[in-house]
Coordinates of C-alpha atoms and ligand atoms in Angstrom, one line a residue:
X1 CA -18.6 -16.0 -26.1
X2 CA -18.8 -14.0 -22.8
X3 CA -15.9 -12.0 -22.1
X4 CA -13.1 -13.3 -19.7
X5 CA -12.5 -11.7 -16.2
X6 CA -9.9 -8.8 -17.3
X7 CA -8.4 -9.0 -13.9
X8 CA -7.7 -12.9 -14.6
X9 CA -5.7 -12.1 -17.7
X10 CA -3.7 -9.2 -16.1
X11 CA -3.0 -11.3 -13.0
X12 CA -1.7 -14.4 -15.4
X13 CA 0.0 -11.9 -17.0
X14 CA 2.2 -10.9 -14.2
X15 CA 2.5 -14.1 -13.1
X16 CA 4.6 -14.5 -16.6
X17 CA 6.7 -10.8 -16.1
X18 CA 4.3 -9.1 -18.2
X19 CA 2.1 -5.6 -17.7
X20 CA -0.1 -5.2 -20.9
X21 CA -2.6 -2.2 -22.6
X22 CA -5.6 -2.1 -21.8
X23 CA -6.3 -2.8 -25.2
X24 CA -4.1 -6.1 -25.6
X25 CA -6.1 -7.3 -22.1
X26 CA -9.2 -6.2 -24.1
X27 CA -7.9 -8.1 -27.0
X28 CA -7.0 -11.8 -24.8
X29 CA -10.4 -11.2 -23.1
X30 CA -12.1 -11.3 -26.5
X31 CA -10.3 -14.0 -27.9
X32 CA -11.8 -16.9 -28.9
X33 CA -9.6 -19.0 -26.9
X34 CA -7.9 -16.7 -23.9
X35 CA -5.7 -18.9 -22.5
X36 CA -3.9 -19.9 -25.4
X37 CA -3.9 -16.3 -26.9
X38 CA -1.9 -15.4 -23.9
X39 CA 0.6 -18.3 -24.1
X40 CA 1.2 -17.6 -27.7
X41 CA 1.6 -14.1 -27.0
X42 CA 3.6 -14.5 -24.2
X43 CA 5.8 -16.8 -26.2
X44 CA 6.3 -14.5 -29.0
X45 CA 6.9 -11.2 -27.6
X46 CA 10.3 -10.1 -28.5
X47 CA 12.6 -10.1 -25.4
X48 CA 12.5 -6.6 -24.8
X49 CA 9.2 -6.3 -24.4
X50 CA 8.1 -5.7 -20.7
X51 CA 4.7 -4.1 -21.8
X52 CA 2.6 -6.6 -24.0
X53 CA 1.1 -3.9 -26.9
X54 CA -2.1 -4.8 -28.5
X55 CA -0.8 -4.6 -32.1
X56 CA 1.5 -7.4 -30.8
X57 CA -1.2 -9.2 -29.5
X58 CA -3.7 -8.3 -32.9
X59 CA -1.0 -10.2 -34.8
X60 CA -0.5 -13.2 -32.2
X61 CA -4.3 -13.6 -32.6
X62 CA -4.3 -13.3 -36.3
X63 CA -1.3 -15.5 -36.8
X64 CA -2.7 -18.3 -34.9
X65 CA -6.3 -17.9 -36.3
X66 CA -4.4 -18.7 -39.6
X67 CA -1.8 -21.3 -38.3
X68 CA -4.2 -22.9 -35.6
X69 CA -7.5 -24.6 -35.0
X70 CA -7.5 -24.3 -31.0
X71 CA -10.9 -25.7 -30.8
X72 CA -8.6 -29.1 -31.1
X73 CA -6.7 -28.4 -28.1
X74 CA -8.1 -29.6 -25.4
X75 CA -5.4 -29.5 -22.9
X76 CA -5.8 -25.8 -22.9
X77 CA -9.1 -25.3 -21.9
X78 CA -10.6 -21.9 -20.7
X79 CA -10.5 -21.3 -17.3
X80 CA -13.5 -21.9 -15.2
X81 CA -13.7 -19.2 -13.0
X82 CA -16.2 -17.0 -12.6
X83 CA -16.0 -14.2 -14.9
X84 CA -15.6 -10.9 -12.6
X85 CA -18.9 -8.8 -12.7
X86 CA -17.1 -5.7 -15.0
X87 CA -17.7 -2.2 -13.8
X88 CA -20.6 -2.4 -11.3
X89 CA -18.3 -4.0 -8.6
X90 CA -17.4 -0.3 -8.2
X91 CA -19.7 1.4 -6.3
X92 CA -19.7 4.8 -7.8
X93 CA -20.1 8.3 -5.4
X94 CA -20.3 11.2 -7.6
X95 CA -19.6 14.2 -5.3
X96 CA -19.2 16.4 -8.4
X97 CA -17.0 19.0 -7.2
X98 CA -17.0 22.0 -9.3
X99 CA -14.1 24.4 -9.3
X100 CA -14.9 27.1 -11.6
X101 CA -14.8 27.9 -14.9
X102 CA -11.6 27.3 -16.8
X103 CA -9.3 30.2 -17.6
X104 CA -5.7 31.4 -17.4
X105 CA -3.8 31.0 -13.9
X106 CA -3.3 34.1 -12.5
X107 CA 0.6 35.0 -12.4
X108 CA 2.4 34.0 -9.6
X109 CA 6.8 34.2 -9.4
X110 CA 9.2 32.0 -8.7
X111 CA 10.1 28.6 -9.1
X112 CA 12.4 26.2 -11.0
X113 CA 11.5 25.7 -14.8
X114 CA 9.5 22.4 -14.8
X115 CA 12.7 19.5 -15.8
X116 CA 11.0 16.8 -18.7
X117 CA 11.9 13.4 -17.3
X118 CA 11.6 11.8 -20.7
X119 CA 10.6 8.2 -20.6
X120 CA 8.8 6.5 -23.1
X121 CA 5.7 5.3 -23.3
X122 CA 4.9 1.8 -25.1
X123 CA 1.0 2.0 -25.6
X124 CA -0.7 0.8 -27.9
X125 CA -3.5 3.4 -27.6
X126 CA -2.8 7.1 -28.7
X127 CA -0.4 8.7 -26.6
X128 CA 0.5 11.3 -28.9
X129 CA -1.7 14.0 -27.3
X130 CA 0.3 13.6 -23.5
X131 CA 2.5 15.6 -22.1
X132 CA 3.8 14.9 -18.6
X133 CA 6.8 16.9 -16.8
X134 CA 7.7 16.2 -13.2
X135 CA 9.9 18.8 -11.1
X136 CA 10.5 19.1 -7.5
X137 CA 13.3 15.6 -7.7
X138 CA 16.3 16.8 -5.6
X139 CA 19.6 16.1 -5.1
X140 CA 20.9 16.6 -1.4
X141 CA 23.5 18.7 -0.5
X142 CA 22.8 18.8 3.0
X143 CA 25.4 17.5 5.2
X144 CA 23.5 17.9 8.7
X145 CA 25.6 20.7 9.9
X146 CA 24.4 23.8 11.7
X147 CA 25.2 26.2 8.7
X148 CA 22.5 23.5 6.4
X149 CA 19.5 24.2 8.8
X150 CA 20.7 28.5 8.9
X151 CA 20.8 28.8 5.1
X152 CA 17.0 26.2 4.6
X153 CA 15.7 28.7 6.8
X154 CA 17.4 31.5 5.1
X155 CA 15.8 30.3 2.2
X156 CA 12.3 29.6 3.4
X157 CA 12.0 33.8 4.7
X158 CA 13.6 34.8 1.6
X159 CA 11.2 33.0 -0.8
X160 CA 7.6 33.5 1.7
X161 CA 8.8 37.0 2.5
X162 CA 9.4 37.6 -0.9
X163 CA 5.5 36.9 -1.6
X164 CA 4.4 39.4 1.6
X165 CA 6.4 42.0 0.5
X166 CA 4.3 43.9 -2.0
X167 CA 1.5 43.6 0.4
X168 CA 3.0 45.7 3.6
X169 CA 4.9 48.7 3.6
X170 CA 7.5 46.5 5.9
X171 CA 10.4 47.1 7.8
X172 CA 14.0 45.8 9.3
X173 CA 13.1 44.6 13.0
X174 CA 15.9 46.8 14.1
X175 CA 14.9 50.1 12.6
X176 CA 11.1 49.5 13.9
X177 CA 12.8 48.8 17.6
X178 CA 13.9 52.2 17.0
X179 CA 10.8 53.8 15.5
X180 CA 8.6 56.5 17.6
X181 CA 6.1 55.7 20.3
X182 CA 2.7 54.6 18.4
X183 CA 4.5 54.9 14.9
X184 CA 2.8 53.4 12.3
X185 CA 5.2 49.7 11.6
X186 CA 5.0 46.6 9.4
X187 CA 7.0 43.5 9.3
X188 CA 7.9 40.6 7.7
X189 CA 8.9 37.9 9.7
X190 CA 9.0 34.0 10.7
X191 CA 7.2 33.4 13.6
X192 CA 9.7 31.7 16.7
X193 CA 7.4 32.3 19.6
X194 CA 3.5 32.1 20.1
X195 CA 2.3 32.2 23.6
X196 CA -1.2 33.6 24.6
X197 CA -1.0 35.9 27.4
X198 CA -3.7 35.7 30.8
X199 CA -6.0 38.2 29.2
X200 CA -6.4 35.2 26.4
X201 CA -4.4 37.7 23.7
X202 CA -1.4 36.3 21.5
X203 CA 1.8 37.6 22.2
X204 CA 4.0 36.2 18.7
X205 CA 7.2 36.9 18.4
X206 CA 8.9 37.3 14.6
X207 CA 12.0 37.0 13.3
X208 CA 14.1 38.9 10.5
X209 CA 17.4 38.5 9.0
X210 CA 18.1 41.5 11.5
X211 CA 16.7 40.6 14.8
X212 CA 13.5 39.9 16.6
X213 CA 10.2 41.8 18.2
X214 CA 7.8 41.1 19.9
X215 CA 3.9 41.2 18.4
X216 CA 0.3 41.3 20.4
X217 CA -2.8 40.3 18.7
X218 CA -5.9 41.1 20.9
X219 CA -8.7 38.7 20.9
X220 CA -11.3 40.8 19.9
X221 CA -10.0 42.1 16.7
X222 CA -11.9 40.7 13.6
X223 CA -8.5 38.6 12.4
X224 CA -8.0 37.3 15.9
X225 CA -9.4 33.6 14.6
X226 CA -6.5 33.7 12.4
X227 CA -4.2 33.6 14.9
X228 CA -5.4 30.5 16.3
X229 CA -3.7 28.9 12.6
X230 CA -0.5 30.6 13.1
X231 CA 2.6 27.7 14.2
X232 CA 6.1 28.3 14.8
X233 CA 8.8 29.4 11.5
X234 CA 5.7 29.9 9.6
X235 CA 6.3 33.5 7.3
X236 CA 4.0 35.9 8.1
X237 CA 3.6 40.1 8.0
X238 CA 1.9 42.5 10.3
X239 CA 0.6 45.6 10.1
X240 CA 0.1 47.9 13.4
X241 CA 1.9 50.4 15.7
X242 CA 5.0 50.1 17.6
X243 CA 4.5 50.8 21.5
X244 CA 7.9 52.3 22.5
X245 CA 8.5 53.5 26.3
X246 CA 11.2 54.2 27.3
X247 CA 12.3 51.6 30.0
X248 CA 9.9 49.3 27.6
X249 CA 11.1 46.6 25.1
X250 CA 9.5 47.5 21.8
X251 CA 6.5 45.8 20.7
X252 CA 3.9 46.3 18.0
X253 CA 0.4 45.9 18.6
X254 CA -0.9 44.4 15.3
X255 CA -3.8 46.0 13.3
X256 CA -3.8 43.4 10.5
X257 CA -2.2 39.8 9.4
X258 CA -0.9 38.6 6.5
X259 CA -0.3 34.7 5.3
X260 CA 1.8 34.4 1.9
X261 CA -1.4 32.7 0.9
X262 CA -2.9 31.6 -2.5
X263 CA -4.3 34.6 -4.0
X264 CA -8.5 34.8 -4.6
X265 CA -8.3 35.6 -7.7
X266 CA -6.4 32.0 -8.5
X267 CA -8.4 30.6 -11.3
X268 CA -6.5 26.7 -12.3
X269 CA -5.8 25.8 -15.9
X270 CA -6.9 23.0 -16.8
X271 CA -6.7 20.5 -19.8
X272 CA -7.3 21.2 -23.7
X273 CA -8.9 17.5 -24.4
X274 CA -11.5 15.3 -21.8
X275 CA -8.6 13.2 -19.9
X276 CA -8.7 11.8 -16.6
X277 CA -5.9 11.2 -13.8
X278 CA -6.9 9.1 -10.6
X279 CA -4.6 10.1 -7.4
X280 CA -4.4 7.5 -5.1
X281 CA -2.0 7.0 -2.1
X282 CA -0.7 4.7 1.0
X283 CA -1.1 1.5 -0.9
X284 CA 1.2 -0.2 2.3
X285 CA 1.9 -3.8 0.2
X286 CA 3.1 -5.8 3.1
X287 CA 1.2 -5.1 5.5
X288 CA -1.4 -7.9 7.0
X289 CA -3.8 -5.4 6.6
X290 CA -2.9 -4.6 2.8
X291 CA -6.5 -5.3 1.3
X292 CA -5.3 -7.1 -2.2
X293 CA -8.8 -7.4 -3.4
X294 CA -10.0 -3.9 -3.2
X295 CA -6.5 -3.3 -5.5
X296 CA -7.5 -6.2 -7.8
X297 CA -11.5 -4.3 -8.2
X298 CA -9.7 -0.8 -8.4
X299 CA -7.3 -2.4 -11.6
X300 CA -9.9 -4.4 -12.9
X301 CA -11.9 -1.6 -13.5
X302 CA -9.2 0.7 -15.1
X303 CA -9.1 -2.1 -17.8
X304 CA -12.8 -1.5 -18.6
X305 CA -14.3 1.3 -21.3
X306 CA -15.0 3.4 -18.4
X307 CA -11.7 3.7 -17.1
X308 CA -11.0 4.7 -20.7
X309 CA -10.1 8.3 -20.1
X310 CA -8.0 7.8 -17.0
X311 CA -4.3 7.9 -19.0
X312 CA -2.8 9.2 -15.3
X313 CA -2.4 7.2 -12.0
X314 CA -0.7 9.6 -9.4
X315 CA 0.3 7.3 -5.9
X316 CA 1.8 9.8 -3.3
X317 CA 4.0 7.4 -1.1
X318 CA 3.6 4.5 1.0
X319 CA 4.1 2.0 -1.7
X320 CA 4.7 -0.6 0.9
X321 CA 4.4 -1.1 4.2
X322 CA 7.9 -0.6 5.2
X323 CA 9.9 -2.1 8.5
X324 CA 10.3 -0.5 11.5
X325 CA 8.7 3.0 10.9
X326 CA 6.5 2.3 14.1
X327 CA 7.4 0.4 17.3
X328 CA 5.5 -3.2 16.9
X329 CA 4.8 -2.4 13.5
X330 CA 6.7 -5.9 12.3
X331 CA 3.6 -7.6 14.3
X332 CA 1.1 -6.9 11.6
X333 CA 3.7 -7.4 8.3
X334 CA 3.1 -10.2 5.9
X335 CA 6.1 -9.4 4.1
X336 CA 9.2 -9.1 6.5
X337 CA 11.8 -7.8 4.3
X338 CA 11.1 -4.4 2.4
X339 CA 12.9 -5.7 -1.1
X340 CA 10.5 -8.8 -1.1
X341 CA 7.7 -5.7 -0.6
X342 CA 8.7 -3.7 -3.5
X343 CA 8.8 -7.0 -5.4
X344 CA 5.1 -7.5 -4.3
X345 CA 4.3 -4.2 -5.0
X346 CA 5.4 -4.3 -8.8
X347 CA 3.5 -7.2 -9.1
X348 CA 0.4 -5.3 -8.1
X349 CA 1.6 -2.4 -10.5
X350 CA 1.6 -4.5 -13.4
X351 CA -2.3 -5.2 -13.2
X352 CA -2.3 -1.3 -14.1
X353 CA -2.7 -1.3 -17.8
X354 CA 0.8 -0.5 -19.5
X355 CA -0.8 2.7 -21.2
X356 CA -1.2 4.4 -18.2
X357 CA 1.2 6.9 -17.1
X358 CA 2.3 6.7 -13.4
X359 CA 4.0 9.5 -11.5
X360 CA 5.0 8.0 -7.8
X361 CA 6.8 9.8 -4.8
X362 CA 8.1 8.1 -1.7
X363 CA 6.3 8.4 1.7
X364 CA 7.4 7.7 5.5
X365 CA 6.8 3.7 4.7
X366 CA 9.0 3.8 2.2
X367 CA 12.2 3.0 1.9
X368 CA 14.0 6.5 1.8
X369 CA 15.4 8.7 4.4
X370 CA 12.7 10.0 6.2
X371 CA 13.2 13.3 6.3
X372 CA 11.5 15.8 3.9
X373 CA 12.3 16.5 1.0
X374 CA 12.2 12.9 0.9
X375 CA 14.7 11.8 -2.7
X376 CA 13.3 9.8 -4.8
X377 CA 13.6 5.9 -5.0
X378 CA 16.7 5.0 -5.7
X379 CA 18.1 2.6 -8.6
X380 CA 17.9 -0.5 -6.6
X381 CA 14.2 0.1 -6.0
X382 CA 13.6 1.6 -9.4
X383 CA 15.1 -1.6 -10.7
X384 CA 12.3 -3.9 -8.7
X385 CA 9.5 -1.7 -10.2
X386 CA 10.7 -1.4 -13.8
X387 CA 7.9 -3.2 -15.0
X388 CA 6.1 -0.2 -15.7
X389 CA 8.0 2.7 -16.8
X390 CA 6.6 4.9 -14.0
X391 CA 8.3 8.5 -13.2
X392 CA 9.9 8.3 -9.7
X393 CA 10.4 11.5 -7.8
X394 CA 10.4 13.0 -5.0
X395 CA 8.1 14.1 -2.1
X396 CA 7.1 16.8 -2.4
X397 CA 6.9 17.1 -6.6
X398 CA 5.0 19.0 -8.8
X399 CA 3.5 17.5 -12.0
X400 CA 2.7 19.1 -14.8
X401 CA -0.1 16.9 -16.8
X402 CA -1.5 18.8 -20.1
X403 CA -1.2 22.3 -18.4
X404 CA -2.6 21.4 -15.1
X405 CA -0.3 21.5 -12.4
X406 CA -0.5 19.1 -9.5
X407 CA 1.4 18.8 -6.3
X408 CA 2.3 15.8 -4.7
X409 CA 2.9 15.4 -1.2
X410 CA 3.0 12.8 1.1
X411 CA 1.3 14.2 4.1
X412 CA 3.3 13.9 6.9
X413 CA 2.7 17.3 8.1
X414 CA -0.7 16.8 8.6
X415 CA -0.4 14.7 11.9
X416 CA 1.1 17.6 13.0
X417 CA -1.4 20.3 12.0
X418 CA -4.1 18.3 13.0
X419 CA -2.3 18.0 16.1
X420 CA -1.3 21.6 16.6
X421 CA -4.5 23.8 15.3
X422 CA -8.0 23.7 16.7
X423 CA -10.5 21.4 15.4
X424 CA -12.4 24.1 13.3
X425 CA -9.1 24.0 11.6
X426 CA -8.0 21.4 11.2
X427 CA -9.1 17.2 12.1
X428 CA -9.1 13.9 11.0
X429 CA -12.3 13.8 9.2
X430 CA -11.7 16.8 7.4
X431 CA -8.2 16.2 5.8
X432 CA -8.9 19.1 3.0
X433 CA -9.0 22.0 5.7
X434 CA -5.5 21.1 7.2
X435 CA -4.4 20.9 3.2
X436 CA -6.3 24.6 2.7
X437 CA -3.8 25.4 5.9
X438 CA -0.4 24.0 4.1
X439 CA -1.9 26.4 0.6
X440 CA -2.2 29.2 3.2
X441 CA 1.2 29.3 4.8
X442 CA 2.5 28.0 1.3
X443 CA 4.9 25.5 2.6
X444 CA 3.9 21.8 2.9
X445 CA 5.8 21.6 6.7
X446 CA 6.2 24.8 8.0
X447 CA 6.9 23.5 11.4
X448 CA 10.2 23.0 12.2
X449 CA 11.2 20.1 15.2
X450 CA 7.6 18.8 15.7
X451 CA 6.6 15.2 14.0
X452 CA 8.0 16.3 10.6
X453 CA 11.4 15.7 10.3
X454 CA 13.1 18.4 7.7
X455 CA 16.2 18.0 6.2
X456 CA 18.9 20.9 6.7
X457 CA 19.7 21.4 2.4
X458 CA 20.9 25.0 0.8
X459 CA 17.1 25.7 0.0
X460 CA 13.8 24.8 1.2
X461 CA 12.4 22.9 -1.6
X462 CA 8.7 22.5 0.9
X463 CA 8.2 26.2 0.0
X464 CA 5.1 26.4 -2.3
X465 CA 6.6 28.5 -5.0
X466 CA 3.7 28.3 -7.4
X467 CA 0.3 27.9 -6.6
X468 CA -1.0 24.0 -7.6
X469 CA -3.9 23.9 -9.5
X470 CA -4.5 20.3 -7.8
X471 CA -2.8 19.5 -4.3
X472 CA -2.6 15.9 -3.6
X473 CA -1.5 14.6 -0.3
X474 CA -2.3 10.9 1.5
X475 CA -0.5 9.8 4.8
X476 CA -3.6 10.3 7.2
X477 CA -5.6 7.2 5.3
X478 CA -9.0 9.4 5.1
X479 CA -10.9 10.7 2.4
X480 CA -11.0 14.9 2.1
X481 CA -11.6 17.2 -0.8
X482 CA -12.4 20.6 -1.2
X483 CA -11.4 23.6 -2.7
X484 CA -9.3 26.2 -1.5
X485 CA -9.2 29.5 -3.2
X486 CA -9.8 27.1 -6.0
X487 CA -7.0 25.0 -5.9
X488 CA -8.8 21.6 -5.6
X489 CA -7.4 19.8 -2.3
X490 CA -7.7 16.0 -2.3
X491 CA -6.3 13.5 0.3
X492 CA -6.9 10.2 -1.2
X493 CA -7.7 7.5 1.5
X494 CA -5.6 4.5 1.4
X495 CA -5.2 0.8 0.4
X496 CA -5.3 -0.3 4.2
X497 CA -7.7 -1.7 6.7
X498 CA -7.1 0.0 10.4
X499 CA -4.0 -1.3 11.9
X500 CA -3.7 -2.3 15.9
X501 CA -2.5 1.7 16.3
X502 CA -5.0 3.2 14.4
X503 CA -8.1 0.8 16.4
X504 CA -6.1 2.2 19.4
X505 CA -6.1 6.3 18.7
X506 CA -9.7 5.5 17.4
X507 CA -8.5 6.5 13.6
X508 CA -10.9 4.8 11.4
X509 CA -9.0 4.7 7.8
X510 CA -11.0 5.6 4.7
X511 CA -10.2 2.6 2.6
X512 CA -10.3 1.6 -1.4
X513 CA -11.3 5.2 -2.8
X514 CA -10.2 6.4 -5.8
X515 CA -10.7 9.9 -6.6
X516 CA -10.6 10.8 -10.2
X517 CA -10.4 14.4 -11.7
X518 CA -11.2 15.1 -15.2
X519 CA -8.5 17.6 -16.1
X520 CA -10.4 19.9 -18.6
X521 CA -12.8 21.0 -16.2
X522 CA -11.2 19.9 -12.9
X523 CA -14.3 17.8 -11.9
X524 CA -13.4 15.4 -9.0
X525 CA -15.6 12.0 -8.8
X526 CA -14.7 9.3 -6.1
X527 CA -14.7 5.6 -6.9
X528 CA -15.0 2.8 -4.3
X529 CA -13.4 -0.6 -4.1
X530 CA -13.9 -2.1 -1.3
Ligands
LIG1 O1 0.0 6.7 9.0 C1 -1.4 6.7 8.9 C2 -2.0 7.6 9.9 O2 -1.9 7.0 11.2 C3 -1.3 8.9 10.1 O3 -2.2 9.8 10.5 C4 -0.3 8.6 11.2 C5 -1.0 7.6 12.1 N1 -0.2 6.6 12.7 C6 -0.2 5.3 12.3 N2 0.6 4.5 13.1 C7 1.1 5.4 14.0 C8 2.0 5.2 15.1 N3 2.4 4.0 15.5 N4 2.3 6.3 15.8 C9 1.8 7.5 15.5 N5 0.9 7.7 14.4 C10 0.6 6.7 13.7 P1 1.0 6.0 8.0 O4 2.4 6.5 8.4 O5 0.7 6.4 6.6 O6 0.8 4.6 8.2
LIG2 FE1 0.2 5.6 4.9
LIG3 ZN1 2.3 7.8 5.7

């Protein structure tokens, strides 16, 4: 008896209410009779049962095996469509990125303790080996007012400077503006000006709690590249001397630069057992565009024994396609109203086996306030996606799965960078190096009044306290990984074909990837669905 299309059985599944195991879909595919197997267990799961277990189903079987002949019933007959081909429909690209040997992370301050979410988990395979904590979900306090945006940037040079400060022998602005012609000076400071001067030098200006001064970087000194990456209310510190005529403004010429950076000797922890996590983003349900079949391959496939090990799915944000985020955008939707998209999109959730634990965080599609740190969804939506318990939070978060620490963010700040820096930097194609520039200036936005809209709150919650061991970021719809002082950077493509704006800026999406890491040795290998 050949094995029925898994994807058929999840998608008649969901058609009922129901998300399943893998192993209960394994189970209905096996039957002897499918169809009925999942009417009977259908019919007989108890009412609170969202998530059909395969112990439930096991005993639907065995009970009707006893009770029924079905080979009688004609009226049910198997369905006669095609069985999907299994597993080869995925085209499989192994890029095998190794990040180094496992070993202790090195120590690194600050940070809220990690808050466990709870939530339960109704598999019917072993989940007793998990552990999954989510932190980063805030609660706004920000009101908008001009004190909100003095005290997140307050917050932002507390926390960076905090990381420079045991790296320079630094000083008030105020007391270096008073310091000795030629002095020896160091600083620690946001950056509000950058302007290169005629002789093609960079004259920065940075900012203290005490006041301002003036910085020149020449172009021929060995860190000069680095100061093509520098943008505006990033934290940085300088080492130089302090030109001080009299008649003169102060200003230091800089010997050396410092970004709050992720230390080289950063070495990720990873997992104590062989489990995998797929990160996946930009799914955009509602969209004309959204391509439903690439999903159906991508779930289909978790259901088979390869998928086996993947007991994470992390999506970071645009769930659905949203309304009005971009002038005409309502031209290429196929679902109008942005309730009736959630609805579509739990529907395309529940063909994720039941046993798999999902962590999601909202993006600039989605259907919370669009400026970062973007809350998580709230009740209402959470009530349309219920179907499977996933953990909701907000963008940016930081997961915690078996010991290795990933952070989630949606990505909007990339435009931005990609915009801002020079290509060597940072470009479309090459959506890792822009992420290796976020890790650098540890903040996932560090520019302030550009594309990325930041909310005034009492703290900066875009600071990167901690360094990642995985940073996961979508938004630009294009496949990038790499490492960065080996903290493994991906940016996971999208569920999309190119839009009318994207054929227009020439942005050609990478669509249908999956990139998978296997969490005890951090190896990355990227599936393909489309
Ligand atoms: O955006 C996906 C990518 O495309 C991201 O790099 C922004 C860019 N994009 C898409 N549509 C627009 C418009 N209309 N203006 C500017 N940039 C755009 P996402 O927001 O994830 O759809
Ligand atoms: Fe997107
Ligand atoms: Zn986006």
């Amino acid at each position: 008896m050949p094995l029925e299309s898994t994807v058929r059985i999840v998608q008649e599944l969901a058609q009922r209410g129901y998300n399943a195991d893998r192993e209960a879909v394994t189970l209905l595919a096996g039957a002897s009779h499918p169809q009925q197997a999942i009417e009977r267990a259908v019919e007989t799961a108890p009412d609170d049962m969202l998530v059909l277990t395969a112990e439930h189903v096991k005993e639907t079987i065995e009970n009707d095996s006893q009770s029924r002949d079905f080979a009688t019933d004609t009226s049910t007959n198997q369905s006669t469509e095609t069985p999907n081909s299994g597993p080869s429909t995925a085209s499989v690209n192994n890029p095998s990125l190794s990040t180094g040997t496992p070993s202790q992370k090195s120590p690194d301050t600050g940070g809220n303790p990690p808050v466990e979410m709870g939530g339960s988990s109704e598999s019917g395979r072993s989940t007793d080996q998990r552990s999954l904590t989510v932190s980063g979900d805030i609660k706004s306090t920000g009101t908008g007012e001009y004190g909100d945006f003095v005290s997140v940037f307050r917050d932002r040079y507390k926390n960076l400077s905090g990381k420079l400060r045991g790296r320079v022998n630094h000083r008030p602005t105020d007391a270096i503006a008073k310091q000795s012609d030629g002095s020896d000076a160091a600083i620690v400071g946001m950056v509000s000006e950058i302007r290169s001067t005629s002789g093609g030098h960079w004259r920065i200006e940075l900012e203290d709690t005490n006041g301002t001064i003036p910085c020149l970087i020449m172009n021929d000194r060995e860190f000069a590249d680095e100061a093509r990456e520098l943008l505006c209310d990033e934290v940085i510190a300088v080492e130089g001397n302090v030109a001080n005529r009299s008649g003169d403004d102060p200003i230091i010429f800089v010997d050396s630069l410092y970004f709050p950076d992720v230390p080289r000797t950063f070495r990720p922890s990873t997992a104590d057992r062989p489990v995998q996590a797929a990160l996946i983003s930009d799914v955009h349900v509602g969209s004309e565009e959204f391509l439903a079949d690439a999903w159906h391959r991508f779930t289909d496939w978790l259901h088979t024994e390869e998928a086996d090990p993947i007991e994470y799915l992390l999506i970071a944000g645009d769930m659905v396609e949203g309304v009005g985020v971009y002038p005409n955008q309502d031209e290429e939707l196929d679902i109008i109203d942005i309730y009736d998209q959630y609805e579509q999109f739990s529907e395309y959730l529940k063909e994720v086996p039941g046993d798999i634990e999902i962590v999601m965080i909202p993006g600039n599609h989605d259907a919370v306030r669009l400026a970062e740190p973007q809350p998580a969804f709230d009740e209402e939506l959470r009530n349309i996606m219920s179907a499977h318990d996933a953990r909701i939070s907000a963008n940016p978060s930081t997961v915690d799965i078996e010991g290795v620490s990933v952070l989630m963010y949606h990505g909007v700040s990339l435009d931005e960078l990609i915009a801002e820096l020079p290509d060597d930097k940072a470009t479309y194609e090459k959506p890792h190096h822009a992420m290796a520039q976020l890790l650098k200036k540890r903040h996932v936005a560090p520019q302030y009044g550009g594309m990325t809209r930041v909310a005034p709150e009492a703290e900066d919650h875009l600071v990167i306290e901690e360094v990642p061991d995985i940073f996961h970021t979508g938004h630009v719809h294009k496949l990038g990984y790499g490492t960065y002082n080996n903290v493994l950077s991906i940016n996971s493509s999208c569920w999309q074909a190119q839009t009318d704006f994207q054929k227009s800026v020439n942005l050609s999406p990478d669509v249908g990837y999956a990139p998978i890491v296997q969490l005890d040795t951090l190896e990355l290998t990227i599936r393909q669905f489309t």
